[in-house]
mmCIF file of C-alpha atoms in Angstrom:
data_model
loop_
_atom_site.group_PDB
_atom_site.id
_atom_site.type_symbol
_atom_site.label_atom_id
_atom_site.label_comp_id
_atom_site.label_asym_id
_atom_site.label_seq_id
_atom_site.Cartn_x
_atom_site.Cartn_y
_atom_site.Cartn_z
ATOM 1 C CA MET V 1 0.000 0.000 0.000
ATOM 2 C CA LEU V 2 2.691 2.508 1.025
ATOM 3 C CA TYR V 3 4.794 1.492 -1.990
ATOM 4 C CA ARG V 4 1.952 2.336 -4.392
ATOM 5 C CA LEU V 5 1.328 5.665 -2.688
ATOM 6 C CA ARG V 6 5.023 6.587 -2.929
ATOM 7 C CA ASN V 7 5.342 5.598 -6.581
ATOM 8 C CA ASP V 8 1.960 6.604 -8.028
ATOM 9 C CA PHE V 9 1.478 10.374 -7.840
ATOM 10 C CA HIS V 10 -2.122 10.406 -9.066
ATOM 11 C CA LEU V 11 -3.167 7.612 -6.711
ATOM 12 C CA SER V 12 -1.635 9.446 -3.763
ATOM 13 C CA VAL V 13 -3.522 12.632 -4.726
ATOM 14 C CA ILE V 14 -6.809 10.728 -5.092
ATOM 15 C CA THR V 15 -6.292 9.030 -1.729
ATOM 16 C CA LEU V 16 -5.437 12.333 -0.039
ATOM 17 C CA MET V 17 -8.520 13.934 -1.558
ATOM 18 C CA ASN V 18 -10.619 11.044 -0.264
ATOM 19 C CA ALA V 19 -9.289 11.536 3.273
ATOM 20 C CA CYS V 20 -9.862 15.310 3.128
ATOM 21 C CA ALA V 21 -13.377 14.788 1.793
ATOM 22 C CA ILE V 22 -14.300 12.435 4.612
ATOM 23 C CA VAL V 23 -12.957 14.825 7.246
ATOM 24 C CA GLY V 24 -14.131 18.036 5.577
ATOM 25 C CA ILE V 25 -17.497 17.209 3.995
ATOM 26 C CA THR V 26 -18.991 14.862 6.596
ATOM 27 C CA PRO V 27 -19.397 17.568 9.301
ATOM 28 C CA PHE V 28 -21.009 19.906 6.749
ATOM 29 C CA ALA V 29 -23.464 17.202 5.673
ATOM 30 C CA ILE V 30 -24.446 16.517 9.287
ATOM 31 C CA TRP V 31 -24.788 20.239 9.972
ATOM 32 C CA ARG V 32 -27.009 20.675 6.895
ATOM 33 C CA PHE V 33 -29.364 17.935 8.035
ATOM 34 C CA LEU V 34 -29.540 19.337 11.562
ATOM 35 C CA ARG V 35 -30.516 22.733 10.122
ATOM 36 C CA GLY V 36 -33.145 21.160 7.894
ATOM 37 C CA GLU V 37 -31.250 21.900 4.667
ATOM 38 C CA TYR V 38 -31.893 18.413 3.350
ATOM 39 C CA TRP V 39 -31.198 19.057 -0.333
ATOM 40 C CA ILE V 40 -27.772 20.527 0.365
ATOM 41 C CA GLY V 41 -27.066 17.719 2.835
ATOM 42 C CA LEU V 42 -27.926 15.136 0.176
ATOM 43 C CA ILE V 43 -25.620 16.896 -2.300
ATOM 44 C CA ASP V 44 -22.808 16.766 0.264
ATOM 45 C CA LEU V 45 -23.396 13.050 0.810
ATOM 46 C CA GLY V 46 -23.524 12.471 -2.945
ATOM 47 C CA ILE V 47 -20.191 14.235 -3.428
ATOM 48 C CA LEU V 48 -18.655 12.264 -0.568
ATOM 49 C CA GLY V 49 -19.980 8.954 -1.898
ATOM 50 C CA ALA V 50 -18.675 9.683 -5.406
ATOM 51 C CA ILE V 51 -15.204 10.504 -4.058
ATOM 52 C CA VAL V 52 -15.022 7.394 -1.842
ATOM 53 C CA GLY V 53 -16.307 5.145 -4.646
ATOM 54 C CA ALA V 54 -13.874 6.588 -7.184
ATOM 55 C CA THR V 55 -10.972 6.126 -4.771
ATOM 56 C CA LEU V 56 -11.835 2.452 -4.254
ATOM 57 C CA TYR V 57 -12.095 2.046 -8.030
ATOM 58 C CA ALA V 58 -8.649 3.611 -8.534
ATOM 59 C CA TRP V 59 -7.061 1.299 -5.957
ATOM 60 C CA ARG V 60 -8.670 -1.780 -7.479
ATOM 61 C CA THR V 61 -8.166 -1.083 -11.198
ATOM 62 C CA HIS V 62 -5.034 1.152 -11.197
ATOM 63 C CA LYS V 63 -6.895 3.456 -13.661
ATOM 64 C CA THR V 64 -5.924 6.680 -11.949
ATOM 65 C CA ALA V 65 -6.080 8.919 -15.037
ATOM 66 C CA CYS V 66 -9.758 8.322 -15.797
ATOM 67 C CA THR V 67 -10.568 8.333 -12.068
ATOM 68 C CA GLY V 68 -8.907 11.733 -11.690
ATOM 69 C CA LEU V 69 -10.875 13.128 -14.633
ATOM 70 C CA PHE V 70 -14.120 11.798 -13.163
ATOM 71 C CA LEU V 71 -13.382 13.346 -9.772
ATOM 72 C CA ALA V 72 -12.456 16.697 -11.305
ATOM 73 C CA LEU V 73 -15.556 16.738 -13.507
ATOM 74 C CA LEU V 74 -18.342 15.494 -11.228
ATOM 75 C CA PRO V 75 -17.655 15.585 -7.473
ATOM 76 C CA CYS V 76 -15.399 18.663 -7.653
ATOM 77 C CA THR V 77 -16.751 20.941 -10.373
ATOM 78 C CA GLY V 78 -20.254 19.492 -10.598
ATOM 79 C CA GLY V 79 -20.619 19.377 -6.825
ATOM 80 C CA ALA V 80 -19.429 22.970 -6.455
ATOM 81 C CA ILE V 81 -21.950 24.125 -9.076
ATOM 82 C CA ALA V 82 -24.782 22.249 -7.362
ATOM 83 C CA ILE V 83 -23.953 23.724 -3.951
ATOM 84 C CA SER V 84 -23.577 27.221 -5.414
ATOM 85 C CA LEU V 85 -26.987 27.034 -7.077
ATOM 86 C CA THR V 86 -28.591 25.577 -3.948
ATOM 87 C CA ALA V 87 -26.889 27.527 -1.148
ATOM 88 C CA GLY V 88 -26.324 30.754 -3.044
ATOM 89 C CA GLU V 89 -23.472 33.115 -2.201
ATOM 90 C CA VAL V 90 -22.094 30.933 0.593
ATOM 91 C CA GLY V 91 -21.791 27.957 -1.768
ATOM 92 C CA LEU V 92 -19.627 29.889 -4.231
ATOM 93 C CA PHE V 93 -16.598 29.457 -1.989
ATOM 94 C CA TRP V 94 -16.569 25.718 -2.824
ATOM 95 C CA LEU V 95 -15.393 26.587 -6.333
ATOM 96 C CA TYR V 96 -11.937 27.458 -4.972
ATOM 97 C CA PRO V 97 -11.075 24.030 -3.452
ATOM 98 C CA ALA V 98 -12.751 22.393 -6.456
ATOM 99 C CA LEU V 99 -10.433 24.382 -8.736
ATOM 100 C CA ILE V 100 -7.302 23.402 -6.804
ATOM 101 C CA CYS V 101 -8.324 19.727 -6.658
ATOM 102 C CA SER V 102 -9.000 19.668 -10.402
ATOM 103 C CA PHE V 103 -5.453 20.809 -11.163
ATOM 104 C CA MET V 104 -4.108 18.003 -8.976
ATOM 105 C CA LEU V 105 -6.373 15.343 -10.470
ATOM 106 C CA THR V 106 -6.150 15.905 -14.228
ATOM 107 C CA ARG V 107 -4.166 17.678 -16.927
ATOM 108 C CA PRO V 108 -3.705 21.456 -16.519
ATOM 109 C CA LEU V 109 -5.652 22.447 -19.649
ATOM 110 C CA ILE V 110 -8.692 20.361 -18.681
ATOM 111 C CA ALA V 111 -8.441 21.573 -15.089
ATOM 112 C CA ALA V 112 -8.435 25.186 -16.291
ATOM 113 C CA LEU V 113 -11.471 24.716 -18.523
ATOM 114 C CA LEU V 114 -13.620 23.156 -15.789
ATOM 115 C CA PRO V 115 -13.821 26.180 -13.433
ATOM 116 C CA LEU V 116 -14.213 28.522 -16.411
ATOM 117 C CA GLY V 117 -17.166 26.452 -17.596
ATOM 118 C CA ALA V 118 -18.622 26.407 -14.083
ATOM 119 C CA LEU V 119 -18.244 30.173 -13.761
ATOM 120 C CA THR V 120 -19.915 30.745 -17.135
ATOM 121 C CA LEU V 121 -22.843 28.551 -16.121
ATOM 122 C CA LEU V 122 -23.273 30.346 -12.796
ATOM 123 C CA ILE V 123 -23.139 33.785 -14.468
ATOM 124 C CA LEU V 124 -25.760 32.777 -17.017
ATOM 125 C CA GLU V 125 -28.003 31.315 -14.312
ATOM 126 C CA GLY V 126 -27.404 34.295 -12.040
ATOM 127 C CA SER V 127 -29.173 33.225 -8.832
ATOM 128 C CA ALA V 128 -25.939 32.416 -6.945
ATOM 129 C CA PHE V 129 -24.858 36.070 -6.922
ATOM 130 C CA SER V 130 -26.413 38.780 -4.762
ATOM 131 C CA SER V 131 -25.415 41.646 -7.075
ATOM 132 C CA SER V 132 -23.580 42.422 -10.291
ATOM 133 C CA GLN V 133 -20.683 43.871 -8.330
ATOM 134 C CA GLN V 134 -20.356 40.695 -6.284
ATOM 135 C CA MET V 135 -20.582 38.578 -9.444
ATOM 136 C CA TRP V 136 -17.772 40.423 -11.224
ATOM 137 C CA SER V 137 -15.583 40.568 -8.106
ATOM 138 C CA PHE V 138 -15.942 36.841 -7.626
ATOM 139 C CA SER V 139 -15.307 36.187 -11.336
ATOM 140 C CA VAL V 140 -12.090 38.217 -11.379
ATOM 141 C CA THR V 141 -10.685 36.538 -8.253
ATOM 142 C CA LEU V 142 -11.537 33.076 -9.605
ATOM 143 C CA LEU V 143 -9.892 33.847 -12.953
ATOM 144 C CA VAL V 144 -6.726 35.123 -11.251
ATOM 145 C CA VAL V 145 -6.503 32.016 -9.058
ATOM 146 C CA CYS V 146 -7.164 29.812 -12.093
ATOM 147 C CA ALA V 147 -4.441 31.506 -14.173
ATOM 148 C CA CYS V 148 -1.823 31.306 -11.412
ATOM 149 C CA THR V 149 -2.677 27.701 -10.642
ATOM 150 C CA TYR V 150 -2.486 26.797 -14.334
ATOM 151 C CA VAL V 151 1.040 28.200 -14.642
ATOM 152 C CA PHE V 152 2.153 26.404 -11.493
ATOM 153 C CA ALA V 153 0.518 23.126 -12.579
ATOM 154 C CA ARG V 154 2.187 23.217 -16.010
ATOM 155 C CA ARG V 155 5.562 23.833 -14.424
ATOM 156 C CA SER V 156 5.058 21.058 -11.876
ATOM 157 C CA GLU V 157 3.920 18.615 -14.559
ATOM 158 C CA HIS V 158 7.013 19.344 -16.650
ATOM 159 C CA GLN V 159 9.353 18.870 -13.684
ATOM 160 C CA ARG V 160 7.608 15.685 -12.571
ATOM 161 C CA ASN V 161 7.841 14.174 -16.061
ATOM 162 C CA ARG V 162 11.484 15.223 -16.300
ATOM 163 C CA LEU V 163 12.337 13.619 -12.960
ATOM 164 C CA LYS V 164 10.474 10.451 -13.903
ATOM 165 C CA HIS V 165 12.379 10.329 -17.180
ATOM 166 C CA LEU V 166 15.736 10.785 -15.457
ATOM 167 C CA ALA V 167 14.896 8.152 -12.859
ATOM 168 C CA LEU V 168 14.536 5.557 -15.630
ATOM 169 C CA LEU V 169 17.797 6.347 -17.468
ATOM 170 C CA ASP V 170 21.366 5.171 -16.974
ATOM 171 C CA PRO V 171 23.437 8.367 -16.665
ATOM 172 C CA LEU V 172 26.523 7.022 -18.491
ATOM 173 C CA THR V 173 25.054 5.341 -21.557
ATOM 174 C CA GLY V 174 21.705 7.139 -21.789
ATOM 175 C CA VAL V 175 19.702 3.912 -22.127
ATOM 176 C CA SER V 176 16.986 2.751 -19.752
ATOM 177 C CA ASN V 177 18.069 1.415 -16.377
ATOM 178 C CA ARG V 178 17.140 -1.595 -14.251
ATOM 179 C CA ARG V 179 14.039 0.040 -12.810
ATOM 180 C CA ALA V 180 12.704 0.662 -16.312
ATOM 181 C CA LEU V 181 13.590 -2.929 -17.201
ATOM 182 C CA ASP V 182 11.445 -4.318 -14.376
ATOM 183 C CA GLU V 183 8.471 -2.303 -15.602
ATOM 184 C CA ALA V 184 9.012 -3.295 -19.244
ATOM 185 C CA LEU V 185 9.279 -7.010 -18.440
ATOM 186 C CA ALA V 186 6.085 -6.888 -16.382
ATOM 187 C CA ARG V 187 4.257 -5.185 -19.269
ATOM 188 C CA ALA V 188 5.633 -7.741 -21.733
ATOM 189 C CA VAL V 189 4.379 -10.692 -19.685
ATOM 190 C CA SER V 190 0.967 -9.048 -19.289
ATOM 191 C CA GLU V 191 0.708 -8.321 -23.018
ATOM 192 C CA HIS V 192 1.814 -11.851 -23.867
ATOM 193 C CA GLU V 193 -0.935 -13.308 -21.676
ATOM 194 C CA ARG V 194 -3.648 -10.961 -22.990
ATOM 195 C CA LEU V 195 -2.756 -10.634 -26.674
ATOM 196 C CA GLY V 196 -0.313 -13.463 -27.358
ATOM 197 C CA THR V 197 2.480 -11.097 -28.429
ATOM 198 C CA GLU V 198 5.795 -12.944 -28.706
ATOM 199 C CA TYR V 199 8.745 -11.537 -26.765
ATOM 200 C CA GLY V 200 12.415 -12.406 -26.779
ATOM 201 C CA LEU V 201 14.947 -11.547 -24.088
ATOM 202 C CA VAL V 202 18.676 -11.080 -24.716
ATOM 203 C CA LEU V 203 21.277 -10.703 -21.970
ATOM 204 C CA ALA V 204 24.602 -9.363 -23.240
ATOM 205 C CA ASP V 205 27.794 -9.196 -21.184
ATOM 206 C CA LEU V 206 31.172 -7.833 -22.292
ATOM 207 C CA ASP V 207 33.930 -10.413 -21.998
ATOM 208 C CA HIS V 208 36.880 -9.717 -19.656
ATOM 209 C CA PHE V 209 35.693 -6.181 -19.071
ATOM 210 C CA LYS V 210 37.286 -5.983 -15.623
ATOM 211 C CA ARG V 211 40.646 -6.601 -17.275
ATOM 212 C CA VAL V 212 40.045 -3.596 -19.571
ATOM 213 C CA ASN V 213 39.249 -1.355 -16.600
ATOM 214 C CA ASP V 214 42.267 -2.582 -14.607
ATOM 215 C CA THR V 215 44.666 -2.208 -17.541
ATOM 216 C CA HIS V 216 43.474 0.963 -19.244
ATOM 217 C CA GLY V 217 41.425 2.731 -16.589
ATOM 218 C CA HIS V 218 37.744 3.443 -16.086
ATOM 219 C CA HIS V 219 37.710 6.266 -18.625
ATOM 220 C CA THR V 220 38.533 3.769 -21.385
ATOM 221 C CA GLY V 221 36.035 1.313 -19.904
ATOM 222 C CA ASP V 222 33.291 3.940 -19.972
ATOM 223 C CA ARG V 223 34.081 4.744 -23.584
ATOM 224 C CA ILE V 224 33.768 1.068 -24.511
ATOM 225 C CA LEU V 225 30.422 0.805 -22.702
ATOM 226 C CA VAL V 226 29.092 3.789 -24.652
ATOM 227 C CA ASP V 227 30.390 2.319 -27.929
ATOM 228 C CA PHE V 228 28.823 -1.033 -27.053
ATOM 229 C CA VAL V 229 25.448 0.627 -26.490
ATOM 230 C CA GLY V 230 25.824 2.425 -29.815
ATOM 231 C CA VAL V 231 26.373 -0.861 -31.634
ATOM 232 C CA LEU V 232 23.402 -2.506 -29.901
ATOM 233 C CA ALA V 233 21.078 0.427 -30.566
ATOM 234 C CA PHE V 234 22.104 0.867 -34.216
ATOM 235 C CA ASN V 235 21.799 -2.837 -35.049
ATOM 236 C CA THR V 236 18.432 -3.590 -33.448
ATOM 237 C CA ARG V 237 14.925 -2.498 -34.441
ATOM 238 C CA ARG V 238 13.300 0.700 -33.224
ATOM 239 C CA SER V 239 10.670 -1.402 -31.467
ATOM 240 C CA ASP V 240 13.366 -3.228 -29.476
ATOM 241 C CA GLN V 241 14.142 -1.878 -26.015
ATOM 242 C CA LEU V 242 17.656 -1.618 -24.592
ATOM 243 C CA PHE V 243 18.508 -1.513 -20.887
ATOM 244 C CA ARG V 244 21.646 -1.411 -18.771
ATOM 245 C CA PHE V 245 21.223 -4.103 -16.144
ATOM 246 C CA GLY V 246 24.385 -3.284 -14.245
ATOM 247 C CA GLY V 247 28.124 -2.927 -14.824
ATOM 248 C CA GLU V 248 28.921 -4.302 -18.267
ATOM 249 C CA GLU V 249 25.681 -6.302 -18.581
ATOM 250 C CA PHE V 250 22.868 -5.143 -20.878
ATOM 251 C CA VAL V 251 19.404 -6.437 -21.752
ATOM 252 C CA ILE V 252 17.528 -6.259 -25.053
ATOM 253 C CA LEU V 253 13.754 -6.826 -25.049
ATOM 254 C CA MET V 254 12.445 -7.755 -28.496
ATOM 255 C CA SER V 255 8.749 -7.913 -29.364
ATOM 256 C CA GLY V 256 7.130 -9.880 -32.184
ATOM 257 C CA THR V 257 10.057 -12.254 -32.593
ATOM 258 C CA THR V 258 10.457 -16.008 -33.042
ATOM 259 C CA PRO V 259 13.308 -18.224 -31.781
ATOM 260 C CA ASN V 260 14.915 -18.194 -35.238
ATOM 261 C CA GLY V 261 14.426 -14.449 -35.592
ATOM 262 C CA LEU V 262 15.902 -13.846 -32.151
ATOM 263 C CA GLN V 263 18.938 -15.997 -32.952
ATOM 264 C CA ALA V 264 19.504 -14.240 -36.288
ATOM 265 C CA ALA V 265 19.252 -10.784 -34.691
ATOM 266 C CA VAL V 266 21.807 -11.602 -31.999
ATOM 267 C CA GLU V 267 24.169 -13.203 -34.522
ATOM 268 C CA HIS V 268 24.044 -9.992 -36.555
ATOM 269 C CA VAL V 269 24.873 -7.904 -33.473
ATOM 270 C CA GLN V 270 27.736 -10.241 -32.607
ATOM 271 C CA SER V 271 29.241 -10.020 -36.103
ATOM 272 C CA VAL V 272 29.141 -6.205 -35.992
ATOM 273 C CA LEU V 273 30.799 -6.199 -32.573
ATOM 274 C CA HIS V 274 33.700 -8.221 -33.921
ATOM 275 C CA LYS V 275 34.459 -5.388 -36.349
ATOM 276 C CA ALA V 276 33.441 -2.303 -34.377
ATOM 277 C CA LEU V 277 34.308 -2.745 -30.699
ATOM 278 C CA THR V 278 37.942 -2.432 -29.657
ATOM 279 C CA SER V 279 40.112 -1.446 -26.705
ATOM 280 C CA PRO V 280 43.797 -0.401 -26.669
ATOM 281 C CA SER V 281 44.593 -4.100 -26.146
ATOM 282 C CA GLY V 282 42.577 -5.275 -29.135
ATOM 283 C CA PRO V 283 39.035 -6.424 -29.996
ATOM 284 C CA VAL V 284 36.350 -6.573 -27.302
ATOM 285 C CA THR V 285 33.791 -9.369 -27.513
ATOM 286 C CA ALA V 286 30.529 -10.154 -25.738
ATOM 287 C CA SER V 287 28.602 -13.213 -24.637
ATOM 288 C CA PHE V 288 24.835 -13.567 -25.099
ATOM 289 C CA GLY V 289 22.045 -15.526 -23.425
ATOM 290 C CA THR V 290 18.597 -15.567 -25.012
ATOM 291 C CA ALA V 291 15.109 -16.762 -24.054
ATOM 292 C CA ILE V 292 11.678 -16.606 -25.698
ATOM 293 C CA LEU V 293 8.797 -15.888 -23.312
ATOM 294 C CA GLN V 294 6.676 -19.004 -22.791
ATOM 295 C CA ARG V 295 2.945 -19.155 -22.091
ATOM 296 C CA GLY V 296 2.234 -18.832 -18.366
ATOM 297 C CA GLU V 297 5.864 -17.995 -17.540
ATOM 298 C CA SER V 298 6.665 -15.444 -14.843
ATOM 299 C CA VAL V 299 9.085 -12.557 -15.257
ATOM 300 C CA ASP V 300 11.540 -14.093 -12.803
ATOM 301 C CA HIS V 301 11.602 -17.488 -14.522
ATOM 302 C CA TRP V 302 11.937 -15.945 -17.980
ATOM 303 C CA PHE V 303 14.839 -13.767 -16.904
ATOM 304 C CA GLU V 304 16.438 -16.668 -15.020
ATOM 305 C CA ARG V 305 16.484 -18.797 -18.191
ATOM 306 C CA ALA V 306 18.223 -16.050 -20.149
ATOM 307 C CA ASP V 307 20.670 -15.471 -17.296
ATOM 308 C CA GLU V 308 21.519 -19.181 -17.092
ATOM 309 C CA ALA V 309 22.082 -19.195 -20.866
ATOM 310 C CA LEU V 310 24.465 -16.254 -20.506
ATOM 311 C CA TYR V 311 26.332 -18.084 -17.748
ATOM 312 C CA ARG V 312 26.717 -21.126 -20.025
ATOM 313 C CA ALA V 313 28.005 -18.872 -22.822
ATOM 314 C CA LYS V 314 30.641 -17.547 -20.432
ATOM 315 C CA SER V 315 31.615 -20.988 -19.156
ATOM 316 C CA LEU V 316 31.877 -22.404 -22.691
ATOM 317 C CA GLY V 317 34.591 -19.919 -23.638
ATOM 318 C CA ARG V 318 32.781 -16.551 -24.099
ATOM 319 C CA ASP V 319 32.087 -14.700 -27.357
ATOM 320 C CA ARG V 320 29.147 -16.946 -28.143
ATOM 321 C CA ILE V 321 25.348 -17.120 -28.108
ATOM 322 C CA VAL V 322 23.469 -19.664 -26.002
ATOM 323 C CA SER V 323 19.694 -20.055 -26.037
ATOM 324 C CA GLY V 324 17.791 -20.661 -22.824
ATOM 325 C CA ASP V 325 14.992 -22.280 -24.836
ATOM 326 C CA ARG V 326 17.062 -25.396 -25.564
ATOM 327 C CA SER V 327 16.720 -26.578 -21.993
ATOM 328 C CA ILE V 328 12.916 -26.498 -22.341
ATOM 329 C CA SER V 329 12.899 -28.415 -25.606
ATOM 330 C CA GLU V 330 15.376 -30.940 -24.227
ATOM 331 C CA ALA V 331 13.225 -31.464 -21.132
ATOM 332 C CA LEU V 332 10.133 -32.088 -23.238
ATOM 333 C CA SER V 333 11.886 -34.523 -25.615
#
């Protein structure tokens, strides 16, 4: 639970809004009923129920984007309009928290349009305002708050996306890192189960890389890693995904591939490496372990088969390709 809240910004916002709604709206609803304002009390309860139900839906389905849009549209903006039309001038103040919540729940442009639409509706209806002066004063203050919040929300969204992007990249080579790999493998297994999409996994490890670092220094080693990534990226498809798993070990995730296609692709990469990758001591080679995702296979087992194949490639003399699918076919035969 805490892990999801820390790593899912929209879910954390929805959950926080749910907690604030329970604490903030419940006393108002009770107070409305005690004063005999039953319609407003029912609106408060309806808003509260919609927020609680949407929060449970977000936790169960992980669909936080559509849940956020629903909350911004109905309980926040729609609820604020309903209270304003029912309670009059006092209810107008609910448009301010509704505006702020909308910017936290959905995209800035949509969040900006919602309060503007609500304000237009209230102006046309007119009964929520006690005078023209009060109507225009309220409109100006709402527009100023909306404009400032929009600028802040756009800036925050840009920074959040930038940080998320940086968190998934390896700083040296510029390819995706291990965290991004975990997410990609989980998506691949899910897509394979739902749609039957074939996926191939390639683990690549530079041979005797420690010797290069010890002999020529880490600066030369870093240059070789960058060159290695360049060869892998240039000689694989755009749809293939490249990750740095750690040290001198890299992972290629290939979609829509067969065992023969996977073998041919890795052989091509290996042949290019023989010509393109060198150190001051001479050519630099790599070992490869491959595995095709099997029906009903978990991420851990799939990766373990490719890793075991890479280990066999190393133990058999390096600079070779070993398939982790052979062990499956041998076990079945």
